[in-house]
Short mmCIF file of C-alpha atoms and ligand atoms in Angstrom, two decimals:
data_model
loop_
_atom_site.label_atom_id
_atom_site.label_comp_id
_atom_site.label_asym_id
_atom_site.label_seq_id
_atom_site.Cartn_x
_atom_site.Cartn_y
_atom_site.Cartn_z
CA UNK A 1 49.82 -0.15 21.16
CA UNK A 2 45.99 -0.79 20.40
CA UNK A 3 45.56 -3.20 22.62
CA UNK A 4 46.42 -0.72 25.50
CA UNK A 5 44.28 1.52 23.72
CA UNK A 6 41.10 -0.54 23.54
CA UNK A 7 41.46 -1.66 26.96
CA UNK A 8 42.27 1.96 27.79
CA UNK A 9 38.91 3.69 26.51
CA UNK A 10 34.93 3.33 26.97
CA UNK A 11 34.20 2.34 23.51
CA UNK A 12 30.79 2.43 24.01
CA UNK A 13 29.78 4.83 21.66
CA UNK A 14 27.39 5.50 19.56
CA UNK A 15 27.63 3.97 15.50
CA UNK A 16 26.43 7.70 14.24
CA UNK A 17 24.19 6.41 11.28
CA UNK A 18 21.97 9.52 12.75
CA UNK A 19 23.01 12.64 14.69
CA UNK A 20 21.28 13.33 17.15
CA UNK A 21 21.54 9.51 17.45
CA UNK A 22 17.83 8.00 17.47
CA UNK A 23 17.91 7.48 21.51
CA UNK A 24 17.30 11.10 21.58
CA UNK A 25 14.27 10.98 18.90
CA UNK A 26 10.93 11.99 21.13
CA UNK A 27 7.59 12.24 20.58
CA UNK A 28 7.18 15.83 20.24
CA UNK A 29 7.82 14.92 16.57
CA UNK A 30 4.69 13.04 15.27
CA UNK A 31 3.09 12.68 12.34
CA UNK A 32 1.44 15.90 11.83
CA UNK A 33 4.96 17.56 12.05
CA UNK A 34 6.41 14.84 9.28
CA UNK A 35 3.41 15.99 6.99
CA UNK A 36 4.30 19.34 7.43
CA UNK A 37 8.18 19.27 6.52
CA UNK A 38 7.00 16.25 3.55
CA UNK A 39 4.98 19.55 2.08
CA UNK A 40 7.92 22.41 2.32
CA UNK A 41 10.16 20.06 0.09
CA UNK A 42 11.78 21.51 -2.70
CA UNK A 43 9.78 19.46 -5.37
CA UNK A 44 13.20 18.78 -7.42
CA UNK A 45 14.78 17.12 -4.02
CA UNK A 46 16.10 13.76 -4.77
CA UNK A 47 14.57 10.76 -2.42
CA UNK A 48 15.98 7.30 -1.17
CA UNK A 49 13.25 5.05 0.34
CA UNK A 50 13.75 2.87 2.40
CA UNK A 51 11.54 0.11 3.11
CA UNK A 52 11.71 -1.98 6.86
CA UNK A 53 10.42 -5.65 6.47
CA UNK A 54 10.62 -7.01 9.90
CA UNK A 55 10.20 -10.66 9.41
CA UNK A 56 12.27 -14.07 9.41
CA UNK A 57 11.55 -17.43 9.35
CA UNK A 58 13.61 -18.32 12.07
CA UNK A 59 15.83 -16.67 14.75
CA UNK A 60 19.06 -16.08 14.36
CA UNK A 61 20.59 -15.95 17.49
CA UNK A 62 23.26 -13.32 17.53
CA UNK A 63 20.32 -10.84 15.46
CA UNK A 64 20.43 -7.75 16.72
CA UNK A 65 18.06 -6.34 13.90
CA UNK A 66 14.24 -5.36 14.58
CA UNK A 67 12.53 -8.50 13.17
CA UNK A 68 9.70 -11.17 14.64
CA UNK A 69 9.72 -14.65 13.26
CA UNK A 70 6.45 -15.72 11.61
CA UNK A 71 5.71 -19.31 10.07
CA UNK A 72 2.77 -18.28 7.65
CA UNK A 73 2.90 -15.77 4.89
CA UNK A 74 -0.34 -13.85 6.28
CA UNK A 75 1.27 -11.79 8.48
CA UNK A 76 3.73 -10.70 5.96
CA UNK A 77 1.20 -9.53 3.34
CA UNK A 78 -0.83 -7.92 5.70
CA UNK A 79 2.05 -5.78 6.83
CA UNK A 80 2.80 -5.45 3.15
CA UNK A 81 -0.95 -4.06 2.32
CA UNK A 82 -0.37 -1.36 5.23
CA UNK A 83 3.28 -0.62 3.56
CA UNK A 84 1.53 0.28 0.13
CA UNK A 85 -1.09 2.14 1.57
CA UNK A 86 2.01 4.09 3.47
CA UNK A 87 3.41 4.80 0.14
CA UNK A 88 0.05 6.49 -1.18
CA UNK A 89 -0.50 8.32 2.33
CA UNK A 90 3.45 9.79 2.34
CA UNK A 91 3.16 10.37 -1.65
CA UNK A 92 -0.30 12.35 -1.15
CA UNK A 93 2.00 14.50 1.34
CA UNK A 94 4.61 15.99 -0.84
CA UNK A 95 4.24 19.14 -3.43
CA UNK A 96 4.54 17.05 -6.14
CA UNK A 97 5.67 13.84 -7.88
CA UNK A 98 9.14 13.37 -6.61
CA UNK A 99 12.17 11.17 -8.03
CA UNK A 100 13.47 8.46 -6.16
CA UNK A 101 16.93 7.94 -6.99
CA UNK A 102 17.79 5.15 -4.17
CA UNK A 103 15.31 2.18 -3.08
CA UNK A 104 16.51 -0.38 -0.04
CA UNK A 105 14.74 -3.03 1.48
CA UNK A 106 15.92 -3.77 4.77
CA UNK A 107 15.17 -6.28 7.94
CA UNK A 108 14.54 -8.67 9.15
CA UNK A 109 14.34 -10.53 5.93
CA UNK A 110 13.13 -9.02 2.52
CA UNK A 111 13.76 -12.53 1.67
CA UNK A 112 10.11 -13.33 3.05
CA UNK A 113 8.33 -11.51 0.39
CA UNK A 114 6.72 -13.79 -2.54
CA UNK A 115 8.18 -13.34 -6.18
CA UNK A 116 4.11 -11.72 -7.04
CA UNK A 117 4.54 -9.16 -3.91
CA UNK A 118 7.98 -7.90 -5.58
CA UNK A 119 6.11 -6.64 -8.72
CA UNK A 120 3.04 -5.26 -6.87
CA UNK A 121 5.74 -3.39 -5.17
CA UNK A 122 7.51 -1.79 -7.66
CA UNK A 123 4.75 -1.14 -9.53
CA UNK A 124 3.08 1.01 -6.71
CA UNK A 125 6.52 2.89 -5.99
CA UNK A 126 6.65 3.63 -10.14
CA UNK A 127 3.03 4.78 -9.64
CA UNK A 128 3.50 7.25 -7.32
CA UNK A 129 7.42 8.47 -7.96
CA UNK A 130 9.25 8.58 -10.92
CA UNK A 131 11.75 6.34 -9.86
CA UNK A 132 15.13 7.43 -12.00
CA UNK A 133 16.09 5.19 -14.87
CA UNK A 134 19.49 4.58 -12.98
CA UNK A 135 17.86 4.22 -9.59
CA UNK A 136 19.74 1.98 -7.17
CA UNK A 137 17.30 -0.41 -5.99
CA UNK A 138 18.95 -2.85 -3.42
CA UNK A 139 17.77 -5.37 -1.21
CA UNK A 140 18.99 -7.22 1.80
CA UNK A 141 18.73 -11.25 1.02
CA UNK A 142 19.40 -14.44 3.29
CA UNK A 143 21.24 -17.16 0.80
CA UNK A 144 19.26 -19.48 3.12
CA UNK A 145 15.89 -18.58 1.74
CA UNK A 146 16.75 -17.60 -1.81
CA UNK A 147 15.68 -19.74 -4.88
CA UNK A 148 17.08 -18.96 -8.64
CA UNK A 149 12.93 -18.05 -9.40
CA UNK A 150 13.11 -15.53 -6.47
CA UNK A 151 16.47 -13.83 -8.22
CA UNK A 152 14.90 -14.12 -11.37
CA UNK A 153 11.34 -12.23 -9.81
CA UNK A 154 13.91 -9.60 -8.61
CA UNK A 155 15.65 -9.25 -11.67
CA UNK A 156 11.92 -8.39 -13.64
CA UNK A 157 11.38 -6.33 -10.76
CA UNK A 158 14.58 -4.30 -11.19
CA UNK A 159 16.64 -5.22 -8.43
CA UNK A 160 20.47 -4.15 -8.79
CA UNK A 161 22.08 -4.72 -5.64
CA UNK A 162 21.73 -7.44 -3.30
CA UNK A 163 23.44 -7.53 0.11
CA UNK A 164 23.55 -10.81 1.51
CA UNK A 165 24.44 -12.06 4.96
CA UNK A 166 27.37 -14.91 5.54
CA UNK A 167 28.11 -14.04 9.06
CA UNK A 168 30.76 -16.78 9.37
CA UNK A 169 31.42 -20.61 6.97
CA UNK A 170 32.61 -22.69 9.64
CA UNK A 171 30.03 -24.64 10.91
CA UNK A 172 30.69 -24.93 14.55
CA UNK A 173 30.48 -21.37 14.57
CA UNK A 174 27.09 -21.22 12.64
CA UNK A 175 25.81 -23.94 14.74
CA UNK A 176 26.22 -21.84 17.89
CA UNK A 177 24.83 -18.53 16.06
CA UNK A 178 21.91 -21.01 14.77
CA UNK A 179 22.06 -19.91 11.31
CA UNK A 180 23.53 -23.26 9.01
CA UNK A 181 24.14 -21.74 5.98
CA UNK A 182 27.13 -23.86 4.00
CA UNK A 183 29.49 -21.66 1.64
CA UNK A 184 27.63 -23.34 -1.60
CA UNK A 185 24.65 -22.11 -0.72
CA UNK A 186 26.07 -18.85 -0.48
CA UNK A 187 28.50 -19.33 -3.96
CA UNK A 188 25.54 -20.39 -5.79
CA UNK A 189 23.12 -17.57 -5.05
CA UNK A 190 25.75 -14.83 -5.98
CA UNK A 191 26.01 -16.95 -9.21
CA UNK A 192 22.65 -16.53 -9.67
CA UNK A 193 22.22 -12.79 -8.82
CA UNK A 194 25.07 -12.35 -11.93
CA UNK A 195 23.49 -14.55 -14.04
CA UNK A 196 20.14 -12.57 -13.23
CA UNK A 197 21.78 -9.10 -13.61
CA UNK A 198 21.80 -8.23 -10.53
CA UNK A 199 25.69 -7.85 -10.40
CA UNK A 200 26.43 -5.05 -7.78
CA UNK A 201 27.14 -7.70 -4.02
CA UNK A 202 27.51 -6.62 -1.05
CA UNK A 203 28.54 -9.24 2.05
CA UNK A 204 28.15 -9.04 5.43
CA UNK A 205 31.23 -10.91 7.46
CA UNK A 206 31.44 -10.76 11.21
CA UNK A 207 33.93 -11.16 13.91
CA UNK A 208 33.51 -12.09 17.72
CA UNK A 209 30.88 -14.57 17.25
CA UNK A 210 30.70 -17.82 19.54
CA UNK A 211 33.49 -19.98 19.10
CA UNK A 212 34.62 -18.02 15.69
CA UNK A 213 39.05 -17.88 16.37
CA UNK A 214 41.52 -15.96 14.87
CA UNK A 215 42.69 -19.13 12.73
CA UNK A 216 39.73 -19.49 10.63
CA UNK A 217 39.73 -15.42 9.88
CA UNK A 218 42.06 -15.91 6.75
CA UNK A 219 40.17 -18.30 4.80
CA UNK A 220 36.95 -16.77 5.50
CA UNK A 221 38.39 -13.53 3.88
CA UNK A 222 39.79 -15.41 1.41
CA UNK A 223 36.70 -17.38 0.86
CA UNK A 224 34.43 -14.19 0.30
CA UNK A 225 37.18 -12.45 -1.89
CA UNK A 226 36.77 -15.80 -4.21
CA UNK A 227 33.45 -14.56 -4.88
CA UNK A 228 34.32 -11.44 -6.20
CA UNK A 229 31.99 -8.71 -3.60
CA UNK A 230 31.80 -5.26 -4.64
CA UNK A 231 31.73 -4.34 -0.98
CA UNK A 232 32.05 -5.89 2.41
CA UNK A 233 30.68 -5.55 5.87
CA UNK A 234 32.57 -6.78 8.46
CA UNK A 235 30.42 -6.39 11.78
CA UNK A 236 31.27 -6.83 15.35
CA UNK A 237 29.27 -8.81 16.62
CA UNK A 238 27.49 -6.42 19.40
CA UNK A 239 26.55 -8.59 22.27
CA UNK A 240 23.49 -6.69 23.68
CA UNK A 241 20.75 -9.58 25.59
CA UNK A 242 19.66 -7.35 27.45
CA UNK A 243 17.69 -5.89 24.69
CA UNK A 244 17.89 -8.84 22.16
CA UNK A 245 16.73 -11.57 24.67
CA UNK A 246 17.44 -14.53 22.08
CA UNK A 247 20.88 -13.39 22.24
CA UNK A 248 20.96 -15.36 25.81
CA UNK A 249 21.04 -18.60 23.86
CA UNK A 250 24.78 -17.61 23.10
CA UNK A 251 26.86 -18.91 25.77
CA UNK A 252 29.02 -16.00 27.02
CA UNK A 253 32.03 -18.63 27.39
CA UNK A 254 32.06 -19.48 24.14
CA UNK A 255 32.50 -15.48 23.28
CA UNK A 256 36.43 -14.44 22.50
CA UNK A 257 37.65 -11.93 24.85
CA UNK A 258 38.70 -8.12 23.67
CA UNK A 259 42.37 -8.91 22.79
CA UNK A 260 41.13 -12.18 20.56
CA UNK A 261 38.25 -9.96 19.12
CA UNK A 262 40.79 -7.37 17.89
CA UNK A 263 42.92 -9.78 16.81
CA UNK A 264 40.28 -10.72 14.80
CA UNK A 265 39.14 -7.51 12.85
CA UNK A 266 43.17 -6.39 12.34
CA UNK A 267 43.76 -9.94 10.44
CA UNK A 268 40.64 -9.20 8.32
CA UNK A 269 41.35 -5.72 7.47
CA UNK A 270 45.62 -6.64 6.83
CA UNK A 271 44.06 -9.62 3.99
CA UNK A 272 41.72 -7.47 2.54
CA UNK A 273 44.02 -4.90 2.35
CA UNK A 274 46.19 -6.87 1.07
CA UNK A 275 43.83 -8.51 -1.58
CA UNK A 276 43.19 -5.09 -2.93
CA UNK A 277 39.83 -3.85 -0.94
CA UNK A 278 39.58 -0.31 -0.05
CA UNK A 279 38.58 0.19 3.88
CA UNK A 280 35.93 2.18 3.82
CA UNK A 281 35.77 4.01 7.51
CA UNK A 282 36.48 1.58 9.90
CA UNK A 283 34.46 -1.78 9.10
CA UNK A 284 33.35 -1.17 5.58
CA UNK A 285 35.44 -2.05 2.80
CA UNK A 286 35.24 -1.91 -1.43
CA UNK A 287 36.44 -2.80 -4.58
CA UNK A 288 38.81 -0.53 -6.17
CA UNK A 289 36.35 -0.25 -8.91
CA UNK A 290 33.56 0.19 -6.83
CA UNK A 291 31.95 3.99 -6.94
CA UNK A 292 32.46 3.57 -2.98
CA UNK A 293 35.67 3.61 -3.37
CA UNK A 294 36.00 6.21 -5.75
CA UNK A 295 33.65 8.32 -3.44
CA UNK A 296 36.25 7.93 -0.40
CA UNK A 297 38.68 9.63 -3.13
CA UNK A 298 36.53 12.55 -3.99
CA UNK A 299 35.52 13.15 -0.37
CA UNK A 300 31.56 12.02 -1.56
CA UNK A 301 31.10 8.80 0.96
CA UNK A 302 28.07 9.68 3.33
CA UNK A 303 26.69 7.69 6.03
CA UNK A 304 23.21 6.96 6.56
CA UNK A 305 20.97 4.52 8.65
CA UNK A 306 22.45 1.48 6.14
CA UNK A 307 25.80 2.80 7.03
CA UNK A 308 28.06 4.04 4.38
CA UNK A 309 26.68 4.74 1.14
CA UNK A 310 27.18 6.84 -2.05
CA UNK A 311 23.51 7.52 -1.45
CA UNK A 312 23.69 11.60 -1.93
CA UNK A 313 19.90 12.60 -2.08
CA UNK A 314 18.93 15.28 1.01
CA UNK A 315 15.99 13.51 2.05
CA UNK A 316 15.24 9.61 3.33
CA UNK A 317 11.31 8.31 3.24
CA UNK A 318 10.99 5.34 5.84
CA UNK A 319 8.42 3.11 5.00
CA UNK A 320 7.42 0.14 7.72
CA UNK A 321 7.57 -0.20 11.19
CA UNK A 322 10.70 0.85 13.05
CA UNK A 323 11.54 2.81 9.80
CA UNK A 324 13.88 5.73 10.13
CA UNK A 325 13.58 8.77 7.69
CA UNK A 326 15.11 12.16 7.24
CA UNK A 327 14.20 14.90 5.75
CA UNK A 328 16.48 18.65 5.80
CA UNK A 329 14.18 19.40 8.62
CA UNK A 330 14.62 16.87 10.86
CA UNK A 331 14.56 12.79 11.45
CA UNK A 332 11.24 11.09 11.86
CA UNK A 333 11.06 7.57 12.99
CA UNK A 334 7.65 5.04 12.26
CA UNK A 335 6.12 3.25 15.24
CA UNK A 336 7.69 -0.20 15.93
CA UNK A 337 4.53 -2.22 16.80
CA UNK A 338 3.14 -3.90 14.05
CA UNK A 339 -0.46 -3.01 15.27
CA UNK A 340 0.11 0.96 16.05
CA UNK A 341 1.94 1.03 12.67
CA UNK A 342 -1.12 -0.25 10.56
CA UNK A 343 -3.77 1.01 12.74
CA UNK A 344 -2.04 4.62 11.96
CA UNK A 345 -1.52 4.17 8.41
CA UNK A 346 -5.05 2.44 7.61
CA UNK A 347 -6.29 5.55 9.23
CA UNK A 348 -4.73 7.60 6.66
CA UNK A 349 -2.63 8.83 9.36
CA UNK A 350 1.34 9.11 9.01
CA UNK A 351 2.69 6.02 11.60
CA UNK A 352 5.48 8.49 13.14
CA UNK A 353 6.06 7.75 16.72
CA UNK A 354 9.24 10.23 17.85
CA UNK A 355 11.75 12.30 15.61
CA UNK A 356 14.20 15.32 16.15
CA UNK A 357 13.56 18.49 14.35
CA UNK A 358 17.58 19.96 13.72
CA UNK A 359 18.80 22.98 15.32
CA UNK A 360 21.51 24.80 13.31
CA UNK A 361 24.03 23.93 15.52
CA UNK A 362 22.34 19.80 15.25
CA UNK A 363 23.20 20.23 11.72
CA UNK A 364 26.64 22.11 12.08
CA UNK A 365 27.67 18.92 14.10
CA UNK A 366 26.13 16.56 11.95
CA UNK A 367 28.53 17.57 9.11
CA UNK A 368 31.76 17.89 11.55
CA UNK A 369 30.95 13.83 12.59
CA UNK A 370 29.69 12.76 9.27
CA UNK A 371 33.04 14.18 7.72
CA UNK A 372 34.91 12.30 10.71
CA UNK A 373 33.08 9.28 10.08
CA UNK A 374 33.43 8.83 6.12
CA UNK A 375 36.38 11.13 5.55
CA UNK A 376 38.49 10.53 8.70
CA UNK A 377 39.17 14.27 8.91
CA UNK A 378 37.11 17.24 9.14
CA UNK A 379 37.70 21.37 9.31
CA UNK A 380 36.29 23.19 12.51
CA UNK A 381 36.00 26.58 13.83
CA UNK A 382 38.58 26.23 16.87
CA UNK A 383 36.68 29.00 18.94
CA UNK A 384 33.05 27.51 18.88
CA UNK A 385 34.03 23.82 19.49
CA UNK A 386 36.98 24.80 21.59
CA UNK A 387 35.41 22.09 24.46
CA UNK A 388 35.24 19.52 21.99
CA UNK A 389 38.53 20.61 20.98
CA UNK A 390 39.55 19.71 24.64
CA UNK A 391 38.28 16.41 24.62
CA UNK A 392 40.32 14.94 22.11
CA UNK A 393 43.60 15.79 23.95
CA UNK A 394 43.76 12.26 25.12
CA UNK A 395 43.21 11.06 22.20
CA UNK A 396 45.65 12.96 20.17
CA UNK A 397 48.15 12.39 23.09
CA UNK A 398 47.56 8.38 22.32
CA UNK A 399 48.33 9.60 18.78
CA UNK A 400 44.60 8.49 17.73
CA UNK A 401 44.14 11.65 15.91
CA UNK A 402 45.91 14.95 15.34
CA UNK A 403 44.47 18.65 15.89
CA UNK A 404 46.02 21.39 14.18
CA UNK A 405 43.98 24.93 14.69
CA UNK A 406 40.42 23.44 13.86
CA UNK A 407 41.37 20.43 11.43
CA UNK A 408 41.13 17.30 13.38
CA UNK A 409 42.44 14.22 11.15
CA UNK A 410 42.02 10.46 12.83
CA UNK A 411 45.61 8.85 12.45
CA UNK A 412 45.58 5.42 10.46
CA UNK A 413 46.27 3.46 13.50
CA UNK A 414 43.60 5.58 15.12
CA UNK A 415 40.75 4.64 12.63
CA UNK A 416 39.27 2.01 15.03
CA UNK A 417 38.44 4.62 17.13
CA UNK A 418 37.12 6.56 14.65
CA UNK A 419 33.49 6.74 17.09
CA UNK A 420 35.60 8.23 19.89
CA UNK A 421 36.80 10.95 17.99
CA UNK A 422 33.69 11.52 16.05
CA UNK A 423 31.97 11.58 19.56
CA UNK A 424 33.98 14.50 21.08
CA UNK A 425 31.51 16.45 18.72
CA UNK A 426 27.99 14.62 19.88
CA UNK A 427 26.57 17.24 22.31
CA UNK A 428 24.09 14.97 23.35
CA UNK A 429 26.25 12.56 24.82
CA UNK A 430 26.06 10.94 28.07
CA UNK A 431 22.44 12.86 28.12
CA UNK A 432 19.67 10.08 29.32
CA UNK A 433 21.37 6.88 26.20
CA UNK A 434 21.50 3.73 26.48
CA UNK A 435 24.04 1.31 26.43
CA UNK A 436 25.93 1.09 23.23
CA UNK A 437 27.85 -1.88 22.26
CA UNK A 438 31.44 -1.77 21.99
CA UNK A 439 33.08 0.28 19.02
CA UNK A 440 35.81 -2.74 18.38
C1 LIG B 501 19.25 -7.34 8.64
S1 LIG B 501 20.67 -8.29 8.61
C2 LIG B 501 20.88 -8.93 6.98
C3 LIG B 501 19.88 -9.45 6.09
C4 LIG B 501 19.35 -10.84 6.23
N1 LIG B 501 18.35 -10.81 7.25
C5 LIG B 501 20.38 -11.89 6.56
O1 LIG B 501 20.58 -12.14 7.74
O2 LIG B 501 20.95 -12.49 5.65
C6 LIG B 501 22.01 -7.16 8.47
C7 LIG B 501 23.35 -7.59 8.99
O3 LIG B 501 23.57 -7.06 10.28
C8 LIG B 501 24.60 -7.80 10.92
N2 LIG B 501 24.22 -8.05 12.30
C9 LIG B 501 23.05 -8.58 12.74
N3 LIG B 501 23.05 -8.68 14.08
C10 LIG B 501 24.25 -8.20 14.52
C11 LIG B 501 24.86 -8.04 15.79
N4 LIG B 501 24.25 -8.41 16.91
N5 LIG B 501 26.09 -7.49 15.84
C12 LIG B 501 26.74 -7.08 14.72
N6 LIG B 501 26.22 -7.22 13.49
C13 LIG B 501 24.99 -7.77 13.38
C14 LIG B 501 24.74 -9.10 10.15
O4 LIG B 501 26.00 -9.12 9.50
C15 LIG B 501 23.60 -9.05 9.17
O5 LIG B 501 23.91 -9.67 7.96
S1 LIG B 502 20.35 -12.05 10.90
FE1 LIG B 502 18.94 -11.69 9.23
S2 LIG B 502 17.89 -13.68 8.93
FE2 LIG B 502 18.90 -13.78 10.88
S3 LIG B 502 17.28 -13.21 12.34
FE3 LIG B 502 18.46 -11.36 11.86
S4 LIG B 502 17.41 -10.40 10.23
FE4 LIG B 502 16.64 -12.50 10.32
#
């Protein structure tokens, strides 16, 4: 039946980390607006923070992250310098010293900063928040780059959570991605993470790369359930050159079609189901004694711009270019040119290039498609989203989801299309977006 299904819909929709989803951020919301909703927080408002670092050492070709590749370390401590002088700038804008419960460096590679750069880091965030004694502080990490003195320099800087990208272990595959990264390399640098401390791992898997097949699927989930994750990612890969131009250098031939894609995710999903991971939405799967889990149980998962997370504070600081924030008022994201962004920030000006301030009925959707997204069912009033209502008859027709008054619950088989349902609620769809890349 899903096959129909897939072939059936436009599944081009989009991955609602944000609603409104950031193609409809604009630049009425700059940074004299972000200073102004940073100073009406409620000073006892838990923060994340989220830091961008958009740098690698070399291209990987199916990246569709914001990141440049740069050979010397300048560069990346220059950036760095304007990052910290971000942090005083955004900390000098709130009512007070706040408490930042959840930290995240993202990329690009957080891999590229030095062991010393760590500690200056953390020392500047503990100067200007109190960051909680059971703060989550998690950082993406490339096996390929990662020494046992770099895990050891995160462990003293109080790293907990390391997310680390596999992608695929057979080689022919990770020759035609251009990213060699053999399964020791990745075994040993979880061993050191857990000999370091740092024993919550996440892994990021992916399906529909160049020249990956159904066949090799099974070992590669049993492969990464060897190593004992906490979670799992398993990503899509979202074919998009015409904004990720080194994605040309994948030959389209060598790309499975739909049918062999889905054939793909369902055989991950049934052996990780089947090894005893909890799916988490549609892609995102945990331990049974992870707290992600447990939130799925108590209805407490949320999704944010890192996807899901048990991350429950109100408000999100971006820090870097590209970086994405939200605050109860509104989103905000930073300038994406690495020159505009420290220009601004040197200037002692806040680097925010477009946002969306929420309407009430922004936010009253929001909830209905977060709740869809992490819960797989959510409660609506049947008379003020009867259109939406409307849409999904289709869908629950197809038996994707069900609608009874104003719950709408997405069937288990119907959980890949948990974005179509979820979208019958975005009133900004189809309104001046771009493409999206394909929901399965
Ligand atoms: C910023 S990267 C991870 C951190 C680190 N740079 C690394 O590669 O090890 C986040 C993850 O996004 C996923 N990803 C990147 N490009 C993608 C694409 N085009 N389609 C789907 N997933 C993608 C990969 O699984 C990758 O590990
Ligand atoms: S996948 Fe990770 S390491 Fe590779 S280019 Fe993208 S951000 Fe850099």
């Amino acid at each position: 039946m899903t096959d129909d299904l897939i072939n059936k819909y436009d599944l081009r929709v989009p991955r609602y980390t944000s609603y409104p989803t950031a193609p409809h951020f604009h630049d009425g919301v700059d940074g004299a607006v972000y200073r102004q909703w940073l100073s009406e927080l409620d000073p006892a408002t838990n923060l994340s923070l989220y830091f961008h670092i958009p740098f690698c050492d070399e291209m990987c070709w199916f990246c569709g992250c914001y990141t440049k590749i740069v050979k010397r370390y300048e560069p990346v401590k220059e950036y760095l310098d304007a990052v910290l002088a971000e942090v005083d700038l955004i900390a000098d804008a709130l009512p007070a010293r706040m408490t930042a419960k959840h930290l995240h460096w993202g990329g690009g590679s957080p891999t590229m900063l030095k062991g010393e750069d760590w500690m200056a880091t953390l020392d500047k965030l503990r100067a200007r928040f109190d960051v909680a004694s059971d703060a989550e502080i998690a950082v993406e990490l490339d096996p390929r780059t990662a020494t046992e003195d770099y895990v050891r320099d995160l462990e003293r800087a109080g790293v907990n959570r390391a997310s680390i990208g596999v992608q695929s272990y057979e080689p022919k595959v990770q020759e035609a991605i251009h990213r060699i990264q053999p399964y020791e390399t990745t075994k040993q640098v979880i061993e050191w993470l857990r000999a370091h401390n740092i024993s919550r791992i996440n892994m990021d898997l992916m399906y529909g790369l160049p020249l990956q097949t159904t066949a090799e699927i099974e070992s590669m989930i049993d492969m990464t359930v060897d190593l004992r994750p906490n979670r799992l990612a398993l990503f899509g890969y979202a074919h998009v050159p015409w904004m990720q131009s080194h994605q040309k250098m994948i030959r389209e031939e060598d790309l499975p079609g739909a049918a062999e894609r889905w054939e793909q995710f369902s055989l991950a999903v049934e052996r990780l189901k089947h090894l005893g991971y909890v799916q988490i939405g549609f892609d995102h799967f945990a331990h049974p004694d992870d707290p992600m889990a447990n939130a799925v149980e108590t209805g407490e998962l949320h999704r944010n711009f890192q996807g899901y997370t048990t991350d429950t504070a109100p408000a999100m600081l971006g820090f870097g270019a590209s970086a994405i924030g939200y605050l109860p008022q509104g989103y905000v994201q930073n300038e994406r040119a690495l020159k505009g962004y420290r220009e601004a920030v040197f200037a002692g000006r806040p680097a925010t290039a477009k946002g969306i301030a929420l309407s009430d009925e922004d936010t009253l959707r929001r909830a209905v498609i977060e709740d869809i997204m992490c819960n797989l069912t959510a409660e609506v009033d049947p008379t003020h989203f009867a259109r939406d209502l409307e849409k999904l008859k289709p869908l629950v027709e197809d038996g994707i989801c069900t609608v009874d008054g104003g719950r709408v619950t997405v069937s288990e088989a119907g959980r890949p299309f948990i974005r179509l349902v979820a979208s019958a609620f975005d009133a900004y769809l189809g309104t001046g977006e771009g493409r999206h890349s394909k929901a399965v």
